[in-house]
C-alpha positions as protocol buffer text, in pm:
chain_id: "A"
residue {
  index: 1
  type: MET
  ca { x: 1304 y: 3037 z: -23 }
}
residue {
  index: 2
  type: GLN
  ca { x: 1439 y: 2705 z: 105 }
}
residue {
  index: 3
  type: TYR
  ca { x: 1132 y: 2524 z: -36 }
}
residue {
  index: 4
  type: LYS
  ca { x: 1197 y: 2661 z: -387 }
}
residue {
  index: 5
  type: GLN
  ca { x: 1563 y: 2568 z: -363 }
}
residue {
  index: 6
  type: ASN
  ca { x: 1475 y: 2213 z: -253 }
}
residue {
  index: 7
  type: LEU
  ca { x: 1233 y: 2179 z: -546 }
}
residue {
  index: 8
  type: ASP
  ca { x: 1502 y: 2298 z: -787 }
}
residue {
  index: 9
  type: ILE
  ca { x: 1748 y: 2043 z: -646 }
}
residue {
  index: 10
  type: LEU
  ca { x: 1491 y: 1765 z: -667 }
}
residue {
  index: 11
  type: GLN
  ca { x: 1406 y: 1855 z: -1027 }
}
residue {
  index: 12
  type: PHE
  ca { x: 1775 y: 1857 z: -1116 }
}
residue {
  index: 13
  type: ILE
  ca { x: 1820 y: 1509 z: -965 }
}
residue {
  index: 14
  type: ILE
  ca { x: 1519 y: 1371 z: -1154 }
}
residue {
  index: 15
  type: ASP
  ca { x: 1613 y: 1538 z: -1485 }
}
residue {
  index: 16
  type: ASN
  ca { x: 1967 y: 1399 z: -1471 }
}
residue {
  index: 17
  type: GLY
  ca { x: 1861 y: 1044 z: -1397 }
}
residue {
  index: 18
  type: MET
  ca { x: 2014 y: 1039 z: -1051 }
}
residue {
  index: 19
  type: ILE
  ca { x: 1688 y: 904 z: -914 }
}
residue {
  index: 20
  type: ASN
  ca { x: 1398 y: 724 z: -1078 }
}
residue {
  index: 21
  type: ILE
  ca { x: 1071 y: 889 z: -976 }
}
residue {
  index: 22
  type: ASN
  ca { x: 876 y: 569 z: -1057 }
}
residue {
  index: 23
  type: ASP
  ca { x: 1086 y: 374 z: -806 }
}
residue {
  index: 24
  type: VAL
  ca { x: 1016 y: 639 z: -543 }
}
residue {
  index: 25
  type: GLN
  ca { x: 641 y: 631 z: -616 }
}
residue {
  index: 26
  type: ASN
  ca { x: 636 y: 250 z: -595 }
}
residue {
  index: 27
  type: SER
  ca { x: 822 y: 260 z: -264 }
}
residue {
  index: 28
  type: MET
  ca { x: 575 y: 513 z: -127 }
}
residue {
  index: 29
  type: GLU
  ca { x: 281 y: 298 z: -235 }
}
residue {
  index: 30
  type: ILE
  ca { x: 431 y: -9 z: -66 }
}
residue {
  index: 31
  type: MET
  ca { x: 494 y: 186 z: 255 }
}
residue {
  index: 32
  type: LYS
  ca { x: 137 y: 320 z: 262 }
}
residue {
  index: 33
  type: ARG
  ca { x: -5 y: -30 z: 197 }
}
residue {
  index: 34
  type: GLU
  ca { x: 206 y: -180 z: 477 }
}
residue {
  index: 35
  type: GLU
  ca { x: 94 y: 95 z: 715 }
}
residue {
  index: 36
  type: LEU
  ca { x: -272 y: 25 z: 637 }
}
residue {
  index: 37
  type: LEU
  ca { x: -226 y: -350 z: 675 }
}
residue {
  index: 38
  type: LYS
  ca { x: -63 y: -304 z: 1018 }
}
residue {
  index: 39
  type: LYS
  ca { x: -369 y: -109 z: 1136 }
}
residue {
  index: 40
  type: HIS
  ca { x: -611 y: -385 z: 1035 }
}
residue {
  index: 41
  type: LEU
  ca { x: -758 y: -594 z: 1316 }
}
residue {
  index: 42
  type: TYR
  ca { x: -686 y: -920 z: 1134 }
}
residue {
  index: 43
  type: LYS
  ca { x: -385 y: -1040 z: 937 }
}
residue {
  index: 44
  type: ILE
  ca { x: -410 y: -963 z: 564 }
}
residue {
  index: 45
  type: TRP
  ca { x: -180 y: -1114 z: 305 }
}
residue {
  index: 46
  type: LYS
  ca { x: -140 y: -1125 z: -71 }
}
residue {
  index: 47
  type: GLY
  ca { x: -142 y: -1473 z: -221 }
}
residue {
  index: 48
  type: LYS
  ca { x: 61 y: -1604 z: -513 }
}
residue {
  index: 49
  type: ASP
  ca { x: -251 y: -1554 z: -726 }
}
residue {
  index: 50
  type: ASP
  ca { x: -242 y: -1174 z: -658 }
}
residue {
  index: 51
  type: LYS
  ca { x: -556 y: -1195 z: -443 }
}
residue {
  index: 52
  type: TRP
  ca { x: -573 y: -1049 z: -93 }
}
residue {
  index: 53
  type: TYR
  ca { x: -675 y: -1282 z: 193 }
}
residue {
  index: 54
  type: THR
  ca { x: -785 y: -1248 z: 553 }
}
residue {
  index: 55
  type: TYR
  ca { x: -974 y: -1451 z: 809 }
}
residue {
  index: 56
  type: LEU
  ca { x: -1278 y: -1275 z: 954 }
}
residue {
  index: 57
  type: PRO
  ca { x: -1480 y: -1381 z: 1258 }
}
residue {
  index: 58
  type: ASP
  ca { x: -1801 y: -1571 z: 1192 }
}
residue {
  index: 59
  type: LYS
  ca { x: -2063 y: -1652 z: 1458 }
}
residue {
  index: 60
  type: VAL
  ca { x: -2138 y: -1994 z: 1309 }
}
residue {
  index: 61
  type: LYS
  ca { x: -1802 y: -2119 z: 1178 }
}
residue {
  index: 62
  type: GLY
  ca { x: -1565 y: -1935 z: 1412 }
}
residue {
  index: 63
  type: ARG
  ca { x: -1375 y: -1768 z: 1132 }
}
residue {
  index: 64
  type: ILE
  ca { x: -1398 y: -1765 z: 754 }
}
residue {
  index: 65
  type: LEU
  ca { x: -1142 y: -1700 z: 484 }
}
residue {
  index: 66
  type: LYS
  ca { x: -1218 y: -1400 z: 267 }
}
residue {
  index: 67
  type: LYS
  ca { x: -1044 y: -1304 z: -55 }
}
residue {
  index: 68
  type: ARG
  ca { x: -1051 y: -993 z: -269 }
}
residue {
  index: 69
  type: THR
  ca { x: -912 y: -919 z: -613 }
}
residue {
  index: 70
  type: THR
  ca { x: -947 y: -541 z: -605 }
}
residue {
  index: 71
  type: LYS
  ca { x: -747 y: -278 z: -420 }
}
residue {
  index: 72
  type: LYS
  ca { x: -1060 y: -85 z: -324 }
}
residue {
  index: 73
  type: ILE
  ca { x: -1061 y: -4 z: 46 }
}
residue {
  index: 74
  type: HIS
  ca { x: -1391 y: 12 z: 231 }
}
residue {
  index: 75
  type: ARG
  ca { x: -1410 y: 275 z: 503 }
}
residue {
  index: 76
  type: ARG
  ca { x: -1621 y: 213 z: 811 }
}
């Protein structure tokens, strides 16, 4: 019963422009991305060119800079 009531309240808030659902979705995406980045073994950052960067260990050079333009996440 409480769940249905909460959904009705949330729908009322959205329908009456009290909250922008797109802003909420964007905030959730940012929070999830930050959580994933914190779990990564190496620092990852987004450059001014909208590419993602990280340094990865390399047996020959010590470490190498890697960049990626996609948001695709590879699972181990």
